[in-house]
Amino acid sequence: MKFKQILSILAARRRTMFGVFFFVAAGGIALNFMVPKQYQSTATILLDSKSSGEDVKKIATDSYVDRFLKSQVAFMTSYSMASRVVESMGLDKSTEARQLFQSEGQSKGTLKGWLADTLLNKLEVKTFSDRNVMEIQFTSPDPRLASAVANAFVQSYIKTMADNQNTTSKKQLQLVQKQLTDLRESMDGVEKNINELQQRDEYIGVESRFETENKRLTELRTRVAAQGSVAPESVPPPLRIELDAQQAKVNGIKTLRTKLRVLQSNLEVMQRSYDFAMQKFWQESFNERPELLSVYILKAAATPEEPALPKLWINFSLALVIGVLMGAGAAIAAEGIDRRIRSELDLTYLLNLPILATVRV
């Protein structure tokens, strides 16, 4: 069927076409006014993640940022977060909410849980990985409620993150305190051992005794070496016995000195660890440690003046387009049921024969 034939059909069936067009267009336009208006309010926050060491390298990667933002979206849209919003706004104490809950025949669950699920169904969270930005959008027939709930989600999120970080800080502080206590007890034990050893007779003046006895050992070795250079058997046995006794004496003093030095070295290591732990303790106490996550409100949710849904002009345009298409379709369908000859093209199309002449009346 050629375009000219279609135009002739539409012109002949214009009543059918316009009737269907007006019916569909009017129905679509009327439906726009029947659908309840929905207002959307959006709050925007910036997530600034901070840490040190290896975590800084991780934060610099796109994959880490994506995972981080996804985890925050999951946290924002969680049931526990919605429950916090219900509590903070006092929605579960509203008479209207209770009546609506009962009217919908909610026999299972609680009012608080039903309200939390309702809020989550109307909540949408968007992220922008290149900017670490999160948009919290809430839709409601009440424009004031839309902005109030969006802001409530932001405030509950900030408070929850702060509480979690404070809890983490307290745990860190308790861990450092325990570390300090353990180190102090270990240091006290080592100091006690050192004091006990130093009070024994064999440890008194061990350094000076070691130098004196080692010097005596060197002299004996020199004497033995001098006499043995002539002939080994020329070394007197008493001198050999004295050398062996002196060697054993020096070895004994060296063992005592080594044991004391090991304890003193351990004490020095523990002291350095204790000083480091004490410094960390004061940093934790005065909150000098950078926060793991800082949240900044870039834009609070404002009360919308115009409804977001339904989109009147878009729906009007769609209703007109659909009306035209359905009107044209109805006209062509009617022509198919009741086919008529309106031009020479119709004859050619129906009879599949050439036209020899046309007589105009």
Short mmCIF file of N, CA and C in Angstrom, two decimals, residues 86-259:
data_model
loop_
_atom_site.label_atom_id
_atom_site.label_comp_id
_atom_site.label_asym_id
_atom_site.label_seq_id
_atom_site.Cartn_x
_atom_site.Cartn_y
_atom_site.Cartn_z
N VAL A 86 13.08 6.20 61.45
CA VAL A 86 11.73 6.11 62.03
C VAL A 86 11.75 6.57 63.48
N GLU A 87 12.79 6.14 64.25
CA GLU A 87 12.89 6.54 65.65
C GLU A 87 13.17 8.03 65.79
N SER A 88 14.10 8.55 64.98
CA SER A 88 14.48 9.96 65.10
C SER A 88 13.33 10.90 64.74
N MET A 89 12.50 10.50 63.78
CA MET A 89 11.36 11.34 63.37
C MET A 89 10.11 11.05 64.18
N GLY A 90 10.13 9.98 64.97
CA GLY A 90 8.96 9.64 65.78
C GLY A 90 7.78 9.18 64.95
N LEU A 91 8.06 8.57 63.79
CA LEU A 91 6.97 8.14 62.91
C LEU A 91 6.16 7.01 63.53
N ASP A 92 6.82 6.17 64.34
CA ASP A 92 6.10 5.05 64.94
C ASP A 92 5.15 5.49 66.05
N LYS A 93 5.23 6.75 66.45
CA LYS A 93 4.32 7.28 67.47
C LYS A 93 3.16 8.06 66.85
N SER A 94 3.13 8.14 65.53
CA SER A 94 2.09 8.88 64.83
C SER A 94 0.79 8.08 64.80
N THR A 95 -0.30 8.75 65.15
CA THR A 95 -1.63 8.10 65.11
C THR A 95 -2.01 7.77 63.67
N GLU A 96 -1.67 8.68 62.75
CA GLU A 96 -1.98 8.44 61.33
C GLU A 96 -1.30 7.19 60.82
N ALA A 97 -0.02 7.04 61.16
CA ALA A 97 0.73 5.88 60.70
C ALA A 97 0.15 4.59 61.28
N ARG A 98 -0.24 4.62 62.54
CA ARG A 98 -0.81 3.43 63.17
C ARG A 98 -2.14 3.04 62.51
N GLN A 99 -2.96 4.06 62.21
CA GLN A 99 -4.25 3.78 61.56
C GLN A 99 -4.04 3.23 60.16
N LEU A 100 -3.07 3.79 59.43
CA LEU A 100 -2.78 3.30 58.08
C LEU A 100 -2.23 1.88 58.14
N PHE A 101 -1.43 1.61 59.13
CA PHE A 101 -0.87 0.27 59.32
C PHE A 101 -1.96 -0.76 59.56
N GLN A 102 -2.93 -0.39 60.36
CA GLN A 102 -4.04 -1.29 60.67
C GLN A 102 -5.02 -1.41 59.52
N SER A 103 -5.23 -0.32 58.78
CA SER A 103 -6.19 -0.35 57.67
C SER A 103 -5.71 -1.21 56.52
N GLU A 104 -4.38 -1.34 56.38
CA GLU A 104 -3.84 -2.16 55.30
C GLU A 104 -3.77 -3.63 55.68
N GLY A 105 -4.29 -3.96 56.87
CA GLY A 105 -4.37 -5.37 57.26
C GLY A 105 -3.03 -6.00 57.53
N GLN A 106 -2.12 -5.23 58.13
CA GLN A 106 -0.80 -5.77 58.44
C GLN A 106 -0.87 -6.62 59.70
N SER A 107 -1.04 -7.91 59.53
CA SER A 107 -1.16 -8.80 60.68
C SER A 107 0.19 -9.30 61.17
N LYS A 108 1.21 -9.24 60.29
CA LYS A 108 2.54 -9.70 60.67
C LYS A 108 3.48 -8.52 60.80
N GLY A 109 4.47 -8.68 61.65
CA GLY A 109 5.46 -7.63 61.81
C GLY A 109 5.01 -6.54 62.77
N THR A 110 5.83 -5.52 62.85
CA THR A 110 5.56 -4.40 63.75
C THR A 110 5.36 -3.12 62.95
N LEU A 111 4.81 -2.13 63.62
CA LEU A 111 4.61 -0.84 62.97
C LEU A 111 5.94 -0.23 62.56
N LYS A 112 6.93 -0.35 63.42
CA LYS A 112 8.25 0.21 63.12
C LYS A 112 8.87 -0.47 61.90
N GLY A 113 8.75 -1.79 61.82
CA GLY A 113 9.30 -2.50 60.67
C GLY A 113 8.58 -2.15 59.39
N TRP A 114 7.25 -2.02 59.47
CA TRP A 114 6.47 -1.66 58.28
C TRP A 114 6.84 -0.26 57.80
N LEU A 115 7.02 0.67 58.73
CA LEU A 115 7.42 2.03 58.35
C LEU A 115 8.82 2.04 57.74
N ALA A 116 9.73 1.25 58.30
CA ALA A 116 11.09 1.20 57.76
C ALA A 116 11.07 0.67 56.33
N ASP A 117 10.31 -0.39 56.08
CA ASP A 117 10.21 -0.93 54.72
C ASP A 117 9.58 0.08 53.76
N THR A 118 8.58 0.81 54.24
CA THR A 118 7.92 1.82 53.40
C THR A 118 8.90 2.93 53.01
N LEU A 119 9.71 3.36 53.96
CA LEU A 119 10.70 4.40 53.65
C LEU A 119 11.73 3.91 52.64
N LEU A 120 12.18 2.67 52.81
CA LEU A 120 13.20 2.14 51.89
C LEU A 120 12.65 1.99 50.48
N ASN A 121 11.36 1.69 50.35
CA ASN A 121 10.76 1.56 49.01
C ASN A 121 10.72 2.88 48.26
N LYS A 122 10.73 3.99 48.98
CA LYS A 122 10.65 5.31 48.35
C LYS A 122 12.00 6.04 48.37
N LEU A 123 13.04 5.33 48.82
CA LEU A 123 14.37 5.94 48.92
C LEU A 123 15.23 5.49 47.75
N GLU A 124 15.99 6.42 47.21
CA GLU A 124 16.94 6.13 46.12
C GLU A 124 18.26 6.81 46.44
N VAL A 125 19.34 6.06 46.36
CA VAL A 125 20.67 6.59 46.66
C VAL A 125 21.55 6.43 45.43
N LYS A 126 22.15 7.53 45.00
CA LYS A 126 23.03 7.53 43.83
C LYS A 126 24.43 7.94 44.28
N THR A 127 25.44 7.39 43.61
CA THR A 127 26.83 7.73 43.92
C THR A 127 27.56 8.17 42.66
N PHE A 128 28.62 8.93 42.85
CA PHE A 128 29.47 9.41 41.77
C PHE A 128 30.91 9.14 42.20
N SER A 129 31.49 8.06 41.66
CA SER A 129 32.79 7.59 42.11
C SER A 129 33.91 8.60 41.84
N ASP A 130 33.75 9.42 40.81
CA ASP A 130 34.80 10.38 40.50
C ASP A 130 34.84 11.54 41.48
N ARG A 131 33.77 11.67 42.29
CA ARG A 131 33.74 12.80 43.24
C ARG A 131 33.49 12.37 44.68
N ASN A 132 33.33 11.08 44.93
CA ASN A 132 33.01 10.58 46.28
C ASN A 132 31.76 11.25 46.83
N VAL A 133 30.80 11.47 45.95
CA VAL A 133 29.57 12.17 46.32
C VAL A 133 28.41 11.17 46.34
N MET A 134 27.50 11.37 47.29
CA MET A 134 26.33 10.51 47.41
C MET A 134 25.08 11.39 47.46
N GLU A 135 24.09 11.04 46.64
CA GLU A 135 22.81 11.75 46.62
C GLU A 135 21.74 10.87 47.24
N ILE A 136 21.02 11.43 48.20
CA ILE A 136 19.95 10.71 48.87
C ILE A 136 18.63 11.35 48.46
N GLN A 137 17.81 10.60 47.75
CA GLN A 137 16.56 11.14 47.20
C GLN A 137 15.38 10.37 47.78
N PHE A 138 14.37 11.13 48.26
CA PHE A 138 13.18 10.50 48.81
C PHE A 138 11.95 11.06 48.11
N THR A 139 10.99 10.17 47.82
CA THR A 139 9.77 10.53 47.10
C THR A 139 8.57 10.36 48.00
N SER A 140 7.69 11.38 48.02
CA SER A 140 6.50 11.32 48.88
C SER A 140 5.42 12.24 48.31
N PRO A 141 4.13 11.92 48.57
CA PRO A 141 3.06 12.84 48.16
C PRO A 141 3.10 14.16 48.93
N ASP A 142 3.76 14.16 50.08
CA ASP A 142 3.88 15.37 50.90
C ASP A 142 5.26 15.98 50.68
N PRO A 143 5.36 17.19 50.14
CA PRO A 143 6.68 17.77 49.86
C PRO A 143 7.51 18.00 51.12
N ARG A 144 6.86 18.37 52.22
CA ARG A 144 7.60 18.58 53.47
C ARG A 144 8.16 17.28 54.01
N LEU A 145 7.38 16.22 53.90
CA LEU A 145 7.83 14.91 54.36
C LEU A 145 9.00 14.43 53.51
N ALA A 146 8.97 14.70 52.21
CA ALA A 146 10.05 14.27 51.32
C ALA A 146 11.39 14.86 51.75
N SER A 147 11.40 16.17 52.02
CA SER A 147 12.65 16.82 52.45
C SER A 147 13.03 16.39 53.85
N ALA A 148 12.05 16.22 54.74
CA ALA A 148 12.35 15.85 56.13
C ALA A 148 12.97 14.46 56.20
N VAL A 149 12.43 13.51 55.43
CA VAL A 149 12.97 12.15 55.46
C VAL A 149 14.36 12.10 54.84
N ALA A 150 14.57 12.80 53.73
CA ALA A 150 15.90 12.81 53.10
C ALA A 150 16.95 13.36 54.06
N ASN A 151 16.62 14.47 54.74
CA ASN A 151 17.56 15.03 55.71
C ASN A 151 17.74 14.12 56.92
N ALA A 152 16.67 13.42 57.31
CA ALA A 152 16.76 12.50 58.45
C ALA A 152 17.70 11.34 58.13
N PHE A 153 17.65 10.84 56.90
CA PHE A 153 18.58 9.77 56.50
C PHE A 153 20.02 10.26 56.57
N VAL A 154 20.26 11.48 56.12
CA VAL A 154 21.62 12.04 56.17
C VAL A 154 22.09 12.17 57.61
N GLN A 155 21.26 12.75 58.48
CA GLN A 155 21.65 12.94 59.87
C GLN A 155 21.87 11.61 60.59
N SER A 156 21.00 10.64 60.32
CA SER A 156 21.16 9.33 60.95
C SER A 156 22.43 8.64 60.47
N TYR A 157 22.74 8.82 59.19
CA TYR A 157 23.97 8.24 58.64
C TYR A 157 25.20 8.86 59.31
N ILE A 158 25.21 10.19 59.42
CA ILE A 158 26.35 10.88 60.05
C ILE A 158 26.50 10.45 61.51
N LYS A 159 25.38 10.39 62.23
CA LYS A 159 25.44 10.02 63.65
C LYS A 159 25.91 8.58 63.82
N THR A 160 25.42 7.68 62.96
CA THR A 160 25.83 6.28 63.06
C THR A 160 27.32 6.13 62.78
N MET A 161 27.82 6.83 61.75
CA MET A 161 29.24 6.75 61.44
C MET A 161 30.08 7.30 62.59
N ALA A 162 29.61 8.41 63.21
CA ALA A 162 30.34 8.99 64.34
C ALA A 162 30.34 8.03 65.52
N ASP A 163 29.19 7.41 65.78
CA ASP A 163 29.12 6.45 66.89
C ASP A 163 30.05 5.26 66.65
N ASN A 164 30.06 4.77 65.43
CA ASN A 164 30.94 3.63 65.11
C ASN A 164 32.40 4.00 65.27
N GLN A 165 32.77 5.22 64.84
CA GLN A 165 34.16 5.65 64.97
C GLN A 165 34.53 5.89 66.42
N ASN A 166 33.59 6.42 67.21
CA ASN A 166 33.86 6.60 68.64
C ASN A 166 34.05 5.26 69.33
N THR A 167 33.21 4.29 68.95
CA THR A 167 33.35 2.95 69.51
C THR A 167 34.71 2.36 69.16
N THR A 168 35.10 2.57 67.88
CA THR A 168 36.42 2.09 67.45
C THR A 168 37.53 2.76 68.23
N SER A 169 37.40 4.07 68.48
CA SER A 169 38.42 4.80 69.24
C SER A 169 38.51 4.27 70.66
N LYS A 170 37.36 3.99 71.27
CA LYS A 170 37.37 3.46 72.64
C LYS A 170 38.04 2.10 72.69
N LYS A 171 37.74 1.27 71.69
CA LYS A 171 38.37 -0.05 71.66
C LYS A 171 39.87 0.08 71.47
N GLN A 172 40.29 1.03 70.62
CA GLN A 172 41.72 1.25 70.42
C GLN A 172 42.37 1.71 71.71
N LEU A 173 41.70 2.60 72.44
CA LEU A 173 42.22 3.11 73.70
C LEU A 173 42.34 1.99 74.73
N GLN A 174 41.33 1.16 74.80
CA GLN A 174 41.38 0.04 75.74
C GLN A 174 42.50 -0.93 75.39
N LEU A 175 42.70 -1.15 74.08
CA LEU A 175 43.78 -2.04 73.64
C LEU A 175 45.14 -1.48 74.02
N VAL A 176 45.32 -0.17 73.84
CA VAL A 176 46.60 0.46 74.20
C VAL A 176 46.80 0.41 75.71
N GLN A 177 45.74 0.64 76.47
CA GLN A 177 45.84 0.57 77.93
C GLN A 177 46.27 -0.83 78.39
N LYS A 178 45.69 -1.85 77.79
CA LYS A 178 46.08 -3.23 78.13
C LYS A 178 47.53 -3.49 77.77
N GLN A 179 47.94 -2.96 76.61
CA GLN A 179 49.33 -3.12 76.19
C GLN A 179 50.28 -2.44 77.18
N LEU A 180 49.91 -1.26 77.64
CA LEU A 180 50.73 -0.56 78.63
C LEU A 180 50.82 -1.35 79.93
N THR A 181 49.71 -1.88 80.37
CA THR A 181 49.69 -2.66 81.61
C THR A 181 50.58 -3.89 81.50
N ASP A 182 50.47 -4.61 80.39
CA ASP A 182 51.28 -5.82 80.18
C ASP A 182 52.76 -5.48 80.13
N LEU A 183 53.10 -4.39 79.42
CA LEU A 183 54.51 -3.99 79.34
C LEU A 183 55.05 -3.57 80.71
N ARG A 184 54.22 -2.86 81.45
CA ARG A 184 54.66 -2.41 82.78
C ARG A 184 54.92 -3.60 83.70
N GLU A 185 54.03 -4.59 83.64
CA GLU A 185 54.22 -5.79 84.46
C GLU A 185 55.48 -6.55 84.05
N SER A 186 55.71 -6.66 82.72
CA SER A 186 56.92 -7.34 82.25
C SER A 186 58.17 -6.59 82.66
N MET A 187 58.14 -5.25 82.56
CA MET A 187 59.29 -4.45 82.96
C MET A 187 59.56 -4.59 84.46
N ASP A 188 58.50 -4.60 85.24
CA ASP A 188 58.68 -4.76 86.70
C ASP A 188 59.31 -6.11 87.01
N GLY A 189 58.90 -7.16 86.27
CA GLY A 189 59.48 -8.48 86.50
C GLY A 189 60.96 -8.53 86.15
N VAL A 190 61.33 -7.92 85.02
CA VAL A 190 62.74 -7.91 84.61
C VAL A 190 63.57 -7.08 85.58
N GLU A 191 63.06 -5.90 85.98
CA GLU A 191 63.80 -5.07 86.94
C GLU A 191 64.01 -5.81 88.27
N LYS A 192 62.98 -6.56 88.69
CA LYS A 192 63.10 -7.33 89.93
C LYS A 192 64.19 -8.39 89.81
N ASN A 193 64.24 -9.06 88.67
CA ASN A 193 65.29 -10.08 88.45
C ASN A 193 66.67 -9.45 88.45
N ILE A 194 66.80 -8.28 87.80
CA ILE A 194 68.11 -7.60 87.75
C ILE A 194 68.54 -7.20 89.16
N ASN A 195 67.61 -6.65 89.94
CA ASN A 195 67.95 -6.23 91.30
C ASN A 195 68.36 -7.42 92.17
N GLU A 196 67.62 -8.53 92.00
CA GLU A 196 67.96 -9.73 92.78
C GLU A 196 69.34 -10.26 92.41
N LEU A 197 69.66 -10.27 91.12
CA LEU A 197 70.97 -10.75 90.69
C LEU A 197 72.10 -9.85 91.19
N GLN A 198 71.86 -8.54 91.10
CA GLN A 198 72.90 -7.59 91.51
C GLN A 198 73.18 -7.63 93.01
N GLN A 199 72.23 -8.14 93.79
CA GLN A 199 72.42 -8.24 95.24
C GLN A 199 73.14 -9.51 95.66
N ARG A 200 73.29 -10.47 94.76
CA ARG A 200 74.02 -11.68 95.09
C ARG A 200 75.53 -11.39 95.11
N ASP A 201 76.22 -12.19 95.92
CA ASP A 201 77.67 -11.96 96.09
C ASP A 201 78.42 -12.14 94.77
N GLU A 202 78.02 -13.17 93.98
CA GLU A 202 78.76 -13.43 92.74
C GLU A 202 78.53 -12.36 91.68
N TYR A 203 77.47 -11.54 91.84
CA TYR A 203 77.20 -10.49 90.85
C TYR A 203 77.75 -9.12 91.27
N ILE A 204 78.21 -9.02 92.53
CA ILE A 204 78.72 -7.73 93.00
C ILE A 204 80.04 -7.43 92.31
N GLY A 205 80.10 -6.27 91.68
CA GLY A 205 81.32 -5.87 90.99
C GLY A 205 81.71 -6.81 89.87
N VAL A 206 80.72 -7.36 89.15
CA VAL A 206 81.02 -8.37 88.15
C VAL A 206 81.84 -7.80 86.99
N GLU A 207 81.61 -6.55 86.63
CA GLU A 207 82.35 -5.95 85.51
C GLU A 207 83.81 -5.76 85.86
N SER A 208 84.06 -5.18 87.03
CA SER A 208 85.46 -4.96 87.45
C SER A 208 86.17 -6.29 87.71
N ARG A 209 85.46 -7.24 88.28
CA ARG A 209 86.05 -8.55 88.52
C ARG A 209 86.39 -9.23 87.21
N PHE A 210 85.51 -9.08 86.22
CA PHE A 210 85.78 -9.71 84.92
C PHE A 210 87.05 -9.13 84.31
N GLU A 211 87.22 -7.83 84.38
CA GLU A 211 88.42 -7.20 83.81
C GLU A 211 89.68 -7.67 84.54
N THR A 212 89.57 -7.74 85.88
CA THR A 212 90.75 -8.16 86.67
C THR A 212 91.12 -9.61 86.39
N GLU A 213 90.10 -10.51 86.44
CA GLU A 213 90.38 -11.93 86.24
C GLU A 213 90.77 -12.22 84.81
N ASN A 214 90.21 -11.49 83.84
CA ASN A 214 90.59 -11.70 82.45
C ASN A 214 92.02 -11.25 82.21
N LYS A 215 92.43 -10.18 82.89
CA LYS A 215 93.82 -9.72 82.79
C LYS A 215 94.77 -10.76 83.38
N ARG A 216 94.37 -11.35 84.53
CA ARG A 216 95.16 -12.42 85.15
C ARG A 216 95.27 -13.61 84.23
N LEU A 217 94.14 -13.97 83.52
CA LEU A 217 94.14 -15.09 82.58
C LEU A 217 95.10 -14.83 81.43
N THR A 218 95.12 -13.60 80.95
CA THR A 218 96.04 -13.25 79.85
C THR A 218 97.50 -13.41 80.29
N GLU A 219 97.80 -12.99 81.50
CA GLU A 219 99.17 -13.12 82.01
C GLU A 219 99.58 -14.59 82.12
N LEU A 220 98.67 -15.44 82.62
CA LEU A 220 98.98 -16.86 82.74
C LEU A 220 99.19 -17.48 81.36
N ARG A 221 98.37 -17.12 80.41
CA ARG A 221 98.54 -17.64 79.05
C ARG A 221 99.90 -17.22 78.48
N THR A 222 100.30 -15.99 78.78
CA THR A 222 101.59 -15.50 78.29
C THR A 222 102.74 -16.32 78.89
N ARG A 223 102.64 -16.60 80.19
CA ARG A 223 103.70 -17.39 80.88
C ARG A 223 103.76 -18.81 80.32
N VAL A 224 102.55 -19.40 80.14
CA VAL A 224 102.53 -20.76 79.61
C VAL A 224 103.06 -20.80 78.19
N ALA A 225 102.73 -19.80 77.42
CA ALA A 225 103.21 -19.77 76.04
C ALA A 225 104.71 -19.59 75.98
N ALA A 226 105.22 -18.76 76.91
CA ALA A 226 106.68 -18.53 76.93
C ALA A 226 107.44 -19.80 77.30
N GLN A 227 106.99 -20.51 78.31
CA GLN A 227 107.68 -21.72 78.73
C GLN A 227 107.43 -22.86 77.75
N GLY A 228 106.28 -22.90 77.14
CA GLY A 228 105.97 -23.99 76.21
C GLY A 228 106.62 -23.82 74.87
N SER A 229 107.13 -22.62 74.60
CA SER A 229 107.80 -22.39 73.31
C SER A 229 109.10 -23.18 73.22
N VAL A 230 109.72 -23.42 74.40
CA VAL A 230 110.96 -24.19 74.42
C VAL A 230 110.64 -25.67 74.25
N ALA A 231 109.74 -26.15 75.11
CA ALA A 231 109.29 -27.54 75.04
C ALA A 231 107.98 -27.64 75.79
N PRO A 232 106.98 -28.28 75.23
CA PRO A 232 105.68 -28.35 75.90
C PRO A 232 105.78 -29.00 77.27
N GLU A 233 106.65 -30.00 77.41
CA GLU A 233 106.74 -30.67 78.70
C GLU A 233 107.44 -29.83 79.75
N SER A 234 108.01 -28.69 79.31
CA SER A 234 108.73 -27.84 80.26
C SER A 234 107.80 -26.96 81.09
N VAL A 235 106.48 -26.92 80.71
CA VAL A 235 105.52 -26.13 81.47
C VAL A 235 105.21 -26.87 82.76
N PRO A 236 105.40 -26.23 83.92
CA PRO A 236 105.14 -26.90 85.20
C PRO A 236 103.67 -27.25 85.33
N PRO A 237 103.34 -28.43 85.84
CA PRO A 237 101.94 -28.81 86.05
C PRO A 237 101.16 -27.83 86.92
N PRO A 238 101.75 -27.31 87.98
CA PRO A 238 100.96 -26.35 88.79
C PRO A 238 100.51 -25.13 87.97
N LEU A 239 101.40 -24.72 87.04
CA LEU A 239 101.04 -23.56 86.21
C LEU A 239 99.87 -23.91 85.29
N ARG A 240 99.86 -25.14 84.75
CA ARG A 240 98.75 -25.57 83.89
C ARG A 240 97.44 -25.63 84.70
N ILE A 241 97.56 -26.18 85.92
CA ILE A 241 96.37 -26.27 86.77
C ILE A 241 95.85 -24.88 87.10
N GLU A 242 96.76 -23.95 87.38
CA GLU A 242 96.36 -22.57 87.69
C GLU A 242 95.69 -21.92 86.48
N LEU A 243 96.23 -22.20 85.25
CA LEU A 243 95.65 -21.62 84.03
C LEU A 243 94.22 -22.16 83.80
N ASP A 244 94.06 -23.48 83.98
CA ASP A 244 92.73 -24.06 83.80
C ASP A 244 91.73 -23.50 84.82
N ALA A 245 92.18 -23.35 86.04
CA ALA A 245 91.29 -22.82 87.08
C ALA A 245 90.90 -21.38 86.79
N GLN A 246 91.91 -20.61 86.30
CA GLN A 246 91.64 -19.21 85.98
C GLN A 246 90.68 -19.10 84.78
N GLN A 247 90.86 -20.02 83.81
CA GLN A 247 89.95 -20.03 82.63
C GLN A 247 88.51 -20.32 83.06
N ALA A 248 88.35 -21.31 83.94
CA ALA A 248 87.01 -21.65 84.45
C ALA A 248 86.42 -20.48 85.24
N LYS A 249 87.24 -19.80 85.99
CA LYS A 249 86.77 -18.66 86.78
C LYS A 249 86.30 -17.53 85.88
N VAL A 250 87.07 -17.25 84.81
CA VAL A 250 86.70 -16.19 83.87
C VAL A 250 85.42 -16.56 83.12
N ASN A 251 85.32 -17.84 82.71
CA ASN A 251 84.11 -18.29 82.02
C ASN A 251 82.88 -18.14 82.91
N GLY A 252 83.03 -18.44 84.20
CA GLY A 252 81.91 -18.29 85.12
C GLY A 252 81.48 -16.84 85.26
N ILE A 253 82.47 -15.95 85.38
CA ILE A 253 82.14 -14.52 85.49
C ILE A 253 81.53 -14.00 84.19
N LYS A 254 82.02 -14.51 83.04
CA LYS A 254 81.47 -14.10 81.74
C LYS A 254 80.01 -14.54 81.61
N THR A 255 79.68 -15.73 82.09
CA THR A 255 78.28 -16.21 82.04
C THR A 255 77.37 -15.32 82.86
N LEU A 256 77.86 -14.95 84.07
CA LEU A 256 77.07 -14.06 84.92
C LEU A 256 76.86 -12.70 84.25
N ARG A 257 77.95 -12.18 83.68
CA ARG A 257 77.87 -10.87 83.02
C ARG A 257 76.94 -10.92 81.82
N THR A 258 76.99 -12.01 81.01
CA THR A 258 76.11 -12.14 79.83
C THR A 258 74.65 -12.21 80.26
N LYS A 259 74.36 -12.97 81.28
CA LYS A 259 72.98 -13.08 81.77
C LYS A 259 72.46 -11.73 82.22
#
